[in-house]
Amino acid sequence: MKWFLSSLLLSVFTGLSSADLVGHGPRAIYPITERYVALVDSSIDAVLIVDNNAGGAVVGHYVLHDESVNDNPDRWVNPISITSCADCKHIFITNPFMFFKIALDKPLADMARSLDFSGFTQKSLISPVWYDGWNPKYQNDGNIRMVSAAADGSSGYMTHKSGGVFSFNPLSPSKEDPTAKHAIKIGEAGIEENDINGIHHTSSLKNIILTSSKYVHIVKTRDSDGNNPLDNDKVTAYKLPLDYHCDYLYGGTDMTFMDMVIIDDYAFVLGHPTPEKGQHNGVAIYRLTWDDDDEQWHNCVQIAGSGLKDAEWVDGSGKEARFSATVHDIDVLPTADSKSHIIVMPDTGNRAVRFIDVSYPVEAGDETDKVRVYSAPYNEHLYEVMYSSEASNAGMTPELAMASDGKSYYHGGMENLYTMNFNAAQDECARVGIGRVCTLPEIRARFARGQYPTPDGDDESWTTVWMNEDCASCHLADPGACESSDWGDEYKMIAIFRPVTGLEAQCVHNERPVDTYSMCCGVGGPAVLDGTYLTPKQQQQQQAKKAAGISFGVLIPFMLIGVAVYGVYMRKRAKPAWWPKFLRQDRREETGHAPHREVDLRGRDYI
């Protein structure tokens, strides 16, 4: 039993109403390292550890409720926020009724360094906590919001819709914590009641960012002497009116904002035009710039997403990208490269982690058209995996669902890179009798063994293949899985991979021509493309070849010569299933190992 709460306490602290929150899925995220993130997903009531390098593979999970209430989501915790710190031995989460801490065997950062999160699933323990320094009248009233801890553990804060901001010590979260208090009250520094959506510590740890629906308060948490003014009940804040700066983008239309992060001299804001009743327009990302001379933020520009169009799941450029409508959290991914700047988003309606690469507009100042968006689609039918009787009886876990091994085939080298849409790739696999385009778990398994096609054998080179994965999703009013899709039926995923950075996914229209390799899963031989899937120039070349046809009688000698040449050609290449064993030089094709190296993207032995 992970829970030591009585059933009475559990019922008090859980059971959210749809009036408080809209949409179930990943609601908040905590970046552990560049490779790993922790997120809370209310559709399955769990904390998940996601491997960004493995296309969103789940490498650790912790269910927040006792298994006795698996079939009663009204008794689930339904989390809305998550945080921790580098040396914290706890994760902190909230729902609208209570603040929780999850005791860890060791800090998440240590687990990430060892590439092992098994202890997270097996040894963690959740419990509610309400500090002695917090007024009990704010407990269990349905108005608790977000939580944030400083990266070094020096401070932690929880927001309350009608109460303001409450402090705690992330490194020593005992009920008697002497630092826990009501740090910012409603009315101080112009902070209004019922209007705090997001909270974040800045990377400098000098401020916290409080985002409301119309503006942001940047509150000082470290003065010139290194002291925190909030410890002495001094609230100093800079007020940034977001609607004043950004609503011109939509002709003065009323806007709603959910969260903001700061990278260097730029503020990145999550929001969209306020939806009318019944509408679900997807969110967008906006950028504001700090002016040292004027000492103020200005120049709001939209860099990713639409804000006006309905919720979707589309990757690519910032202009092309689309998100769901119920996202309310973003964060900054820590990166080893000081010139790499990536915003990470738990995309609630799409049940995926989205990455917004803003490196160009941060480093160059302009070039907002070079924003790139991609995905880590971690949700491999996790609700069914975790809660269906068939999956539980089979011993299935989220970690096991991430990879599905088996035979797959491809042709590497630049000469085998073709322009194909999804149907062309699928037809090609069926035409040669191999089977079908591979799924994401199958590609994860292949890449985990070190089997990946590359243009030139260089670990810096990118490889792209179509995947048999839908980008269809839905708005979930309750925990569970989509029974039908609200959007995305015309979109499929492509896998983009290179050894130095791992595997990522992008959702693109299934009719979009993409330069990809042919990778197929099933039984049969390697794929050979025909002219129907080539570029116009290549098709012309193929037509010219066909025009120079020869008779069948003349063709037979050429066929015999071709067989011999093909045998020599295949001598050092992967063989199809029908290839005679006596012609094989080694057993690599049978054991599934590539001629070069092996990597493990699931958290054990990746470079």
PDB file of C-alpha atoms in Angstrom, residues 151-406:
ATOM      1  CA  ALA A 151      16.700  24.813  -8.821  1.00  0.00           C
ATOM      2  CA  ASP A 152      19.069  24.907  -5.831  1.00  0.00           C
ATOM      3  CA  GLY A 153      16.284  24.259  -3.325  1.00  0.00           C
ATOM      4  CA  SER A 154      16.683  27.650  -1.682  1.00  0.00           C
ATOM      5  CA  SER A 155      12.951  28.399  -1.810  1.00  0.00           C
ATOM      6  CA  GLY A 156       9.613  26.923  -2.788  1.00  0.00           C
ATOM      7  CA  TYR A 157       6.216  28.547  -3.373  1.00  0.00           C
ATOM      8  CA  MET A 158       2.632  27.381  -3.847  1.00  0.00           C
ATOM      9  CA  THR A 159      -0.059  29.640  -5.294  1.00  0.00           C
ATOM     10  CA  HIS A 160      -3.653  29.899  -4.103  1.00  0.00           C
ATOM     11  CA  LYS A 161      -6.429  31.503  -6.124  1.00  0.00           C
ATOM     12  CA  SER A 162      -7.842  33.584  -3.257  1.00  0.00           C
ATOM     13  CA  GLY A 163      -4.940  33.454  -0.821  1.00  0.00           C
ATOM     14  CA  GLY A 164      -1.876  34.473  -2.791  1.00  0.00           C
ATOM     15  CA  VAL A 165       1.516  32.756  -2.432  1.00  0.00           C
ATOM     16  CA  PHE A 166       2.713  30.408   0.323  1.00  0.00           C
ATOM     17  CA  SER A 167       6.375  29.545   0.952  1.00  0.00           C
ATOM     18  CA  PHE A 168       8.047  26.280   2.012  1.00  0.00           C
ATOM     19  CA  ASN A 169      11.505  24.679   2.177  1.00  0.00           C
ATOM     20  CA  PRO A 170      11.891  22.083  -0.628  1.00  0.00           C
ATOM     21  CA  LEU A 171      14.956  20.518   1.010  1.00  0.00           C
ATOM     22  CA  SER A 172      13.269  19.901   4.367  1.00  0.00           C
ATOM     23  CA  PRO A 173       9.501  19.649   3.859  1.00  0.00           C
ATOM     24  CA  SER A 174       8.435  18.762   7.387  1.00  0.00           C
ATOM     25  CA  LYS A 175       5.086  19.984   8.702  1.00  0.00           C
ATOM     26  CA  GLU A 176       6.945  22.130  11.244  1.00  0.00           C
ATOM     27  CA  ASP A 177       9.024  23.894   8.569  1.00  0.00           C
ATOM     28  CA  PRO A 178       9.855  27.301  10.162  1.00  0.00           C
ATOM     29  CA  THR A 179      10.169  28.979   6.732  1.00  0.00           C
ATOM     30  CA  ALA A 180       6.656  28.007   5.661  1.00  0.00           C
ATOM     31  CA  LYS A 181       4.356  31.013   5.748  1.00  0.00           C
ATOM     32  CA  HIS A 182       1.892  33.180   3.836  1.00  0.00           C
ATOM     33  CA  ALA A 183       4.542  34.967   1.749  1.00  0.00           C
ATOM     34  CA  ILE A 184       2.413  37.162  -0.545  1.00  0.00           C
ATOM     35  CA  LYS A 185      -1.148  38.110   0.282  1.00  0.00           C
ATOM     36  CA  ILE A 186      -3.803  39.102  -2.219  1.00  0.00           C
ATOM     37  CA  GLY A 187      -3.636  42.868  -2.726  1.00  0.00           C
ATOM     38  CA  GLU A 188       0.113  43.157  -2.172  1.00  0.00           C
ATOM     39  CA  ALA A 189       2.003  44.565  -5.164  1.00  0.00           C
ATOM     40  CA  GLY A 190      -1.278  44.800  -7.066  1.00  0.00           C
ATOM     41  CA  ILE A 191      -1.865  41.045  -7.138  1.00  0.00           C
ATOM     42  CA  GLU A 192      -5.594  40.498  -7.485  1.00  0.00           C
ATOM     43  CA  GLU A 193      -7.829  37.761  -6.146  1.00  0.00           C
ATOM     44  CA  ASN A 194      -8.848  34.765  -8.270  1.00  0.00           C
ATOM     45  CA  ASP A 195      -6.244  35.505 -10.903  1.00  0.00           C
ATOM     46  CA  ILE A 196      -2.997  33.567 -10.433  1.00  0.00           C
ATOM     47  CA  ASN A 197      -2.475  30.937 -13.134  1.00  0.00           C
ATOM     48  CA  GLY A 198       1.229  30.060 -13.210  1.00  0.00           C
ATOM     49  CA  ILE A 199       4.398  30.383 -11.123  1.00  0.00           C
ATOM     50  CA  HIS A 200       8.073  29.881 -11.987  1.00  0.00           C
ATOM     51  CA  HIS A 201      11.458  30.710 -10.526  1.00  0.00           C
ATOM     52  CA  THR A 202      13.692  32.533 -12.998  1.00  0.00           C
ATOM     53  CA  SER A 203      17.000  30.862 -13.893  1.00  0.00           C
ATOM     54  CA  SER A 204      18.909  33.535 -11.950  1.00  0.00           C
ATOM     55  CA  LEU A 205      16.776  32.707  -8.859  1.00  0.00           C
ATOM     56  CA  LYS A 206      16.381  36.457  -8.333  1.00  0.00           C
ATOM     57  CA  ASN A 207      12.666  36.478  -9.074  1.00  0.00           C
ATOM     58  CA  ILE A 208       9.511  34.439  -9.268  1.00  0.00           C
ATOM     59  CA  ILE A 209       7.059  34.923 -12.131  1.00  0.00           C
ATOM     60  CA  LEU A 210       3.349  35.009 -11.280  1.00  0.00           C
ATOM     61  CA  THR A 211       1.191  34.803 -14.401  1.00  0.00           C
ATOM     62  CA  SER A 212      -2.467  35.819 -14.424  1.00  0.00           C
ATOM     63  CA  SER A 213      -4.975  35.897 -17.248  1.00  0.00           C
ATOM     64  CA  LYS A 214      -4.053  39.475 -18.247  1.00  0.00           C
ATOM     65  CA  TYR A 215      -0.671  40.328 -16.753  1.00  0.00           C
ATOM     66  CA  VAL A 216       2.485  39.046 -15.073  1.00  0.00           C
ATOM     67  CA  HIS A 217       4.048  39.999 -11.753  1.00  0.00           C
ATOM     68  CA  ILE A 218       7.812  39.509 -11.539  1.00  0.00           C
ATOM     69  CA  VAL A 219       8.488  39.364  -7.791  1.00  0.00           C
ATOM     70  CA  LYS A 220      11.969  39.858  -6.341  1.00  0.00           C
ATOM     71  CA  THR A 221      13.302  36.909  -4.320  1.00  0.00           C
ATOM     72  CA  ARG A 222      16.959  37.897  -4.048  1.00  0.00           C
ATOM     73  CA  ASP A 223      18.309  41.411  -3.382  1.00  0.00           C
ATOM     74  CA  SER A 224      21.796  42.832  -3.911  1.00  0.00           C
ATOM     75  CA  ASP A 225      22.918  41.341  -0.599  1.00  0.00           C
ATOM     76  CA  GLY A 226      21.730  37.878  -1.558  1.00  0.00           C
ATOM     77  CA  ASN A 227      18.761  37.954   0.823  1.00  0.00           C
ATOM     78  CA  ASN A 228      15.164  37.086  -0.016  1.00  0.00           C
ATOM     79  CA  PRO A 229      12.895  40.107   0.653  1.00  0.00           C
ATOM     80  CA  LEU A 230       9.891  37.785   1.025  1.00  0.00           C
ATOM     81  CA  ASP A 231      11.511  36.313   4.150  1.00  0.00           C
ATOM     82  CA  ASN A 232      11.125  39.777   5.695  1.00  0.00           C
ATOM     83  CA  ASP A 233       7.585  40.344   4.391  1.00  0.00           C
ATOM     84  CA  LYS A 234       8.742  42.799   1.729  1.00  0.00           C
ATOM     85  CA  VAL A 235       6.978  42.339  -1.612  1.00  0.00           C
ATOM     86  CA  THR A 236       8.583  44.117  -4.558  1.00  0.00           C
ATOM     87  CA  ALA A 237       7.092  43.370  -7.961  1.00  0.00           C
ATOM     88  CA  TYR A 238       7.234  44.524 -11.575  1.00  0.00           C
ATOM     89  CA  LYS A 239       3.842  44.403 -13.296  1.00  0.00           C
ATOM     90  CA  LEU A 240       3.760  43.514 -16.997  1.00  0.00           C
ATOM     91  CA  PRO A 241       0.371  43.989 -18.734  1.00  0.00           C
ATOM     92  CA  LEU A 242       0.386  41.185 -21.291  1.00  0.00           C
ATOM     93  CA  ASP A 243      -2.924  42.039 -22.912  1.00  0.00           C
ATOM     94  CA  TYR A 244      -1.771  45.637 -23.466  1.00  0.00           C
ATOM     95  CA  HIS A 245       1.297  44.429 -25.362  1.00  0.00           C
ATOM     96  CA  CYS A 246      -0.159  41.477 -27.273  1.00  0.00           C
ATOM     97  CA  ASP A 247      -3.842  41.967 -28.083  1.00  0.00           C
ATOM     98  CA  TYR A 248      -2.980  44.107 -31.129  1.00  0.00           C
ATOM     99  CA  LEU A 249      -2.091  40.808 -32.822  1.00  0.00           C
ATOM    100  CA  TYR A 250      -5.795  40.025 -33.017  1.00  0.00           C
ATOM    101  CA  GLY A 251      -7.193  43.501 -33.557  1.00  0.00           C
ATOM    102  CA  GLY A 252      -7.702  44.187 -29.844  1.00  0.00           C
ATOM    103  CA  THR A 253      -9.482  40.897 -29.159  1.00  0.00           C
ATOM    104  CA  ASP A 254      -9.590  39.935 -25.491  1.00  0.00           C
ATOM    105  CA  MET A 255      -6.788  37.503 -24.592  1.00  0.00           C
ATOM    106  CA  THR A 256      -6.101  34.976 -21.832  1.00  0.00           C
ATOM    107  CA  PHE A 257      -2.608  34.031 -20.616  1.00  0.00           C
ATOM    108  CA  MET A 258      -1.576  30.985 -18.613  1.00  0.00           C
ATOM    109  CA  ASP A 259       2.183  30.990 -18.031  1.00  0.00           C
ATOM    110  CA  MET A 260       5.470  32.766 -18.791  1.00  0.00           C
ATOM    111  CA  VAL A 261       9.182  31.948 -18.697  1.00  0.00           C
ATOM    112  CA  ILE A 262      12.215  34.187 -19.247  1.00  0.00           C
ATOM    113  CA  ILE A 263      15.278  33.266 -21.355  1.00  0.00           C
ATOM    114  CA  ASP A 264      18.014  35.914 -21.454  1.00  0.00           C
ATOM    115  CA  ASP A 265      16.371  39.180 -22.557  1.00  0.00           C
ATOM    116  CA  TYR A 266      13.164  37.570 -23.779  1.00  0.00           C
ATOM    117  CA  ALA A 267       9.888  36.610 -22.142  1.00  0.00           C
ATOM    118  CA  PHE A 268       7.962  33.719 -23.673  1.00  0.00           C
ATOM    119  CA  VAL A 269       4.275  33.685 -22.866  1.00  0.00           C
ATOM    120  CA  LEU A 270       1.638  30.962 -23.208  1.00  0.00           C
ATOM    121  CA  GLY A 271      -1.822  32.193 -24.151  1.00  0.00           C
ATOM    122  CA  HIS A 272      -4.459  32.713 -26.838  1.00  0.00           C
ATOM    123  CA  PRO A 273      -7.451  34.912 -27.668  1.00  0.00           C
ATOM    124  CA  THR A 274     -10.125  34.216 -25.075  1.00  0.00           C
ATOM    125  CA  PRO A 275     -12.331  31.438 -26.500  1.00  0.00           C
ATOM    126  CA  GLU A 276     -16.036  31.934 -26.819  1.00  0.00           C
ATOM    127  CA  LYS A 277     -18.224  29.397 -25.049  1.00  0.00           C
ATOM    128  CA  GLY A 278     -17.946  26.011 -26.724  1.00  0.00           C
ATOM    129  CA  GLN A 279     -14.800  26.886 -28.685  1.00  0.00           C
ATOM    130  CA  HIS A 280     -11.438  25.169 -28.196  1.00  0.00           C
ATOM    131  CA  ASN A 281      -8.889  27.262 -30.045  1.00  0.00           C
ATOM    132  CA  GLY A 282      -5.355  26.016 -29.521  1.00  0.00           C
ATOM    133  CA  VAL A 283      -2.784  27.946 -27.510  1.00  0.00           C
ATOM    134  CA  ALA A 284       0.131  29.930 -28.933  1.00  0.00           C
ATOM    135  CA  ILE A 285       3.559  31.139 -27.755  1.00  0.00           C
ATOM    136  CA  TYR A 286       4.400  34.853 -27.804  1.00  0.00           C
ATOM    137  CA  ARG A 287       7.744  36.597 -27.293  1.00  0.00           C
ATOM    138  CA  LEU A 288       8.404  39.966 -25.643  1.00  0.00           C
ATOM    139  CA  THR A 289      11.784  41.708 -25.587  1.00  0.00           C
ATOM    140  CA  TRP A 290      13.450  43.556 -22.700  1.00  0.00           C
ATOM    141  CA  ASP A 291      14.732  47.048 -23.502  1.00  0.00           C
ATOM    142  CA  ASP A 292      17.576  48.110 -21.208  1.00  0.00           C
ATOM    143  CA  ASP A 293      17.250  51.768 -22.151  1.00  0.00           C
ATOM    144  CA  ASP A 294      13.527  51.986 -21.432  1.00  0.00           C
ATOM    145  CA  GLU A 295      13.714  49.346 -18.702  1.00  0.00           C
ATOM    146  CA  GLN A 296      10.536  47.686 -19.886  1.00  0.00           C
ATOM    147  CA  TRP A 297       9.226  44.821 -21.993  1.00  0.00           C
ATOM    148  CA  HIS A 298       7.875  45.520 -25.483  1.00  0.00           C
ATOM    149  CA  ASN A 299       7.335  44.136 -29.000  1.00  0.00           C
ATOM    150  CA  CYS A 300       5.005  41.161 -28.515  1.00  0.00           C
ATOM    151  CA  VAL A 301       5.275  38.757 -31.474  1.00  0.00           C
ATOM    152  CA  GLN A 302       3.673  35.387 -32.044  1.00  0.00           C
ATOM    153  CA  ILE A 303       6.308  32.696 -32.625  1.00  0.00           C
ATOM    154  CA  ALA A 304       4.494  29.342 -32.444  1.00  0.00           C
ATOM    155  CA  GLY A 305       0.932  28.083 -32.699  1.00  0.00           C
ATOM    156  CA  SER A 306      -2.151  29.835 -33.998  1.00  0.00           C
ATOM    157  CA  GLY A 307      -4.233  30.959 -31.039  1.00  0.00           C
ATOM    158  CA  LEU A 308      -7.287  31.274 -33.284  1.00  0.00           C
ATOM    159  CA  LYS A 309      -7.609  27.896 -34.999  1.00  0.00           C
ATOM    160  CA  ASP A 310      -9.093  24.837 -33.321  1.00  0.00           C
ATOM    161  CA  ALA A 311      -6.952  22.505 -31.246  1.00  0.00           C
ATOM    162  CA  GLU A 312      -4.647  20.301 -33.327  1.00  0.00           C
ATOM    163  CA  TRP A 313      -1.364  18.425 -33.157  1.00  0.00           C
ATOM    164  CA  VAL A 314       1.012  19.709 -35.820  1.00  0.00           C
ATOM    165  CA  ASP A 315       4.810  20.027 -35.699  1.00  0.00           C
ATOM    166  CA  GLY A 316       7.382  21.710 -37.896  1.00  0.00           C
ATOM    167  CA  SER A 317       8.042  25.427 -38.011  1.00  0.00           C
ATOM    168  CA  GLY A 318       6.556  27.703 -35.364  1.00  0.00           C
ATOM    169  CA  LYS A 319       4.149  29.059 -37.969  1.00  0.00           C
ATOM    170  CA  GLU A 320       2.970  25.553 -38.899  1.00  0.00           C
ATOM    171  CA  ALA A 321       2.750  24.262 -35.313  1.00  0.00           C
ATOM    172  CA  ARG A 322      -0.571  23.716 -33.557  1.00  0.00           C
ATOM    173  CA  PHE A 323      -1.311  22.820 -29.949  1.00  0.00           C
ATOM    174  CA  SER A 324      -4.335  21.785 -27.923  1.00  0.00           C
ATOM    175  CA  ALA A 325      -6.544  24.297 -26.120  1.00  0.00           C
ATOM    176  CA  THR A 326      -6.121  23.341 -22.458  1.00  0.00           C
ATOM    177  CA  VAL A 327      -2.353  23.739 -21.956  1.00  0.00           C
ATOM    178  CA  HIS A 328      -1.514  25.874 -18.908  1.00  0.00           C
ATOM    179  CA  ASP A 329       2.173  25.177 -18.165  1.00  0.00           C
ATOM    180  CA  ILE A 330       5.529  25.665 -19.888  1.00  0.00           C
ATOM    181  CA  ASP A 331       9.119  25.469 -18.654  1.00  0.00           C
ATOM    182  CA  VAL A 332      12.693  25.832 -19.894  1.00  0.00           C
ATOM    183  CA  LEU A 333      14.652  22.684 -20.680  1.00  0.00           C
ATOM    184  CA  PRO A 334      18.193  22.731 -19.218  1.00  0.00           C
ATOM    185  CA  THR A 335      20.683  22.259 -22.065  1.00  0.00           C
ATOM    186  CA  ALA A 336      24.409  21.569 -22.173  1.00  0.00           C
ATOM    187  CA  ASP A 337      24.852  23.918 -25.126  1.00  0.00           C
ATOM    188  CA  SER A 338      24.631  27.523 -23.919  1.00  0.00           C
ATOM    189  CA  LYS A 339      23.304  28.540 -27.343  1.00  0.00           C
ATOM    190  CA  SER A 340      20.482  26.004 -27.297  1.00  0.00           C
ATOM    191  CA  HIS A 341      17.194  27.293 -25.858  1.00  0.00           C
ATOM    192  CA  ILE A 342      14.179  24.993 -25.731  1.00  0.00           C
ATOM    193  CA  ILE A 343      10.786  25.536 -24.132  1.00  0.00           C
ATOM    194  CA  VAL A 344       9.057  22.343 -23.022  1.00  0.00           C
ATOM    195  CA  MET A 345       5.269  22.069 -22.892  1.00  0.00           C
ATOM    196  CA  PRO A 346       2.969  19.348 -21.525  1.00  0.00           C
ATOM    197  CA  ASP A 347       0.345  19.380 -24.284  1.00  0.00           C
ATOM    198  CA  THR A 348      -2.732  18.392 -22.302  1.00  0.00           C
ATOM    199  CA  GLY A 349      -5.189  17.620 -25.089  1.00  0.00           C
ATOM    200  CA  ASN A 350      -2.637  15.725 -27.173  1.00  0.00           C
ATOM    201  CA  ARG A 351      -1.162  13.697 -24.293  1.00  0.00           C
ATOM    202  CA  ALA A 352       2.377  14.487 -25.469  1.00  0.00           C
ATOM    203  CA  VAL A 353       5.419  16.557 -24.560  1.00  0.00           C
ATOM    204  CA  ARG A 354       6.053  19.354 -27.052  1.00  0.00           C
ATOM    205  CA  PHE A 355       9.385  21.101 -27.576  1.00  0.00           C
ATOM    206  CA  ILE A 356       9.625  24.654 -28.921  1.00  0.00           C
ATOM    207  CA  ASP A 357      13.199  25.352 -30.027  1.00  0.00           C
ATOM    208  CA  VAL A 358      13.667  29.132 -29.745  1.00  0.00           C
ATOM    209  CA  SER A 359      17.463  29.118 -30.137  1.00  0.00           C
ATOM    210  CA  TYR A 360      17.489  31.304 -33.242  1.00  0.00           C
ATOM    211  CA  PRO A 361      15.262  34.131 -31.951  1.00  0.00           C
ATOM    212  CA  VAL A 362      17.131  34.159 -28.615  1.00  0.00           C
ATOM    213  CA  GLU A 363      20.644  34.180 -30.061  1.00  0.00           C
ATOM    214  CA  ALA A 364      19.987  36.318 -33.153  1.00  0.00           C
ATOM    215  CA  GLY A 365      17.361  38.627 -31.687  1.00  0.00           C
ATOM    216  CA  ASP A 366      15.079  38.343 -34.688  1.00  0.00           C
ATOM    217  CA  GLU A 367      14.649  35.260 -36.911  1.00  0.00           C
ATOM    218  CA  THR A 368      11.409  34.298 -35.180  1.00  0.00           C
ATOM    219  CA  ASP A 369      10.542  32.400 -38.379  1.00  0.00           C
ATOM    220  CA  LYS A 370      13.208  29.812 -37.466  1.00  0.00           C
ATOM    221  CA  VAL A 371      11.404  28.469 -34.406  1.00  0.00           C
ATOM    222  CA  ARG A 372      11.078  24.673 -34.620  1.00  0.00           C
ATOM    223  CA  VAL A 373       8.491  22.480 -32.854  1.00  0.00           C
ATOM    224  CA  TYR A 374       8.662  18.708 -32.306  1.00  0.00           C
ATOM    225  CA  SER A 375       7.125  16.108 -30.004  1.00  0.00           C
ATOM    226  CA  ALA A 376       7.753  13.277 -27.556  1.00  0.00           C
ATOM    227  CA  PRO A 377       4.566  11.176 -27.884  1.00  0.00           C
ATOM    228  CA  TYR A 378       4.759   9.159 -24.666  1.00  0.00           C
ATOM    229  CA  ASN A 379       1.128   8.006 -24.494  1.00  0.00           C
ATOM    230  CA  GLU A 380       1.256   4.461 -25.894  1.00  0.00           C
ATOM    231  CA  HIS A 381      -2.316   3.631 -24.839  1.00  0.00           C
ATOM    232  CA  LEU A 382      -1.234   4.073 -21.222  1.00  0.00           C
ATOM    233  CA  TYR A 383      -4.734   4.149 -19.750  1.00  0.00           C
ATOM    234  CA  GLU A 384      -5.453   0.695 -21.179  1.00  0.00           C
ATOM    235  CA  VAL A 385      -1.986  -0.538 -20.244  1.00  0.00           C
ATOM    236  CA  MET A 386      -2.325   0.569 -16.625  1.00  0.00           C
ATOM    237  CA  TYR A 387      -5.996  -0.068 -15.880  1.00  0.00           C
ATOM    238  CA  SER A 388      -7.490  -2.650 -18.239  1.00  0.00           C
ATOM    239  CA  SER A 389      -7.811  -6.138 -16.784  1.00  0.00           C
ATOM    240  CA  GLU A 390      -6.180  -7.697 -19.840  1.00  0.00           C
ATOM    241  CA  ALA A 391      -3.041  -5.560 -19.567  1.00  0.00           C
ATOM    242  CA  SER A 392      -2.681  -5.984 -15.812  1.00  0.00           C
ATOM    243  CA  ASN A 393      -3.091  -9.729 -16.084  1.00  0.00           C
ATOM    244  CA  ALA A 394      -0.337  -9.818 -18.675  1.00  0.00           C
ATOM    245  CA  GLY A 395       1.995  -7.873 -16.393  1.00  0.00           C
ATOM    246  CA  MET A 396       2.150  -4.941 -18.780  1.00  0.00           C
ATOM    247  CA  THR A 397       3.595  -1.643 -17.488  1.00  0.00           C
ATOM    248  CA  PRO A 398       4.116   1.784 -19.114  1.00  0.00           C
ATOM    249  CA  GLU A 399       7.819   1.017 -19.403  1.00  0.00           C
ATOM    250  CA  LEU A 400       7.201  -2.293 -21.220  1.00  0.00           C
ATOM    251  CA  ALA A 401       4.703  -0.660 -23.575  1.00  0.00           C
ATOM    252  CA  MET A 402       7.355   1.694 -24.931  1.00  0.00           C
ATOM    253  CA  ALA A 403       9.143  -0.838 -27.146  1.00  0.00           C
ATOM    254  CA  SER A 404       7.859  -3.599 -29.407  1.00  0.00           C
ATOM    255  CA  ASP A 405      10.691  -5.609 -30.893  1.00  0.00           C
ATOM    256  CA  GLY A 406      10.650  -7.481 -34.174  1.00  0.00           C
TER     257      GLY A 406
END
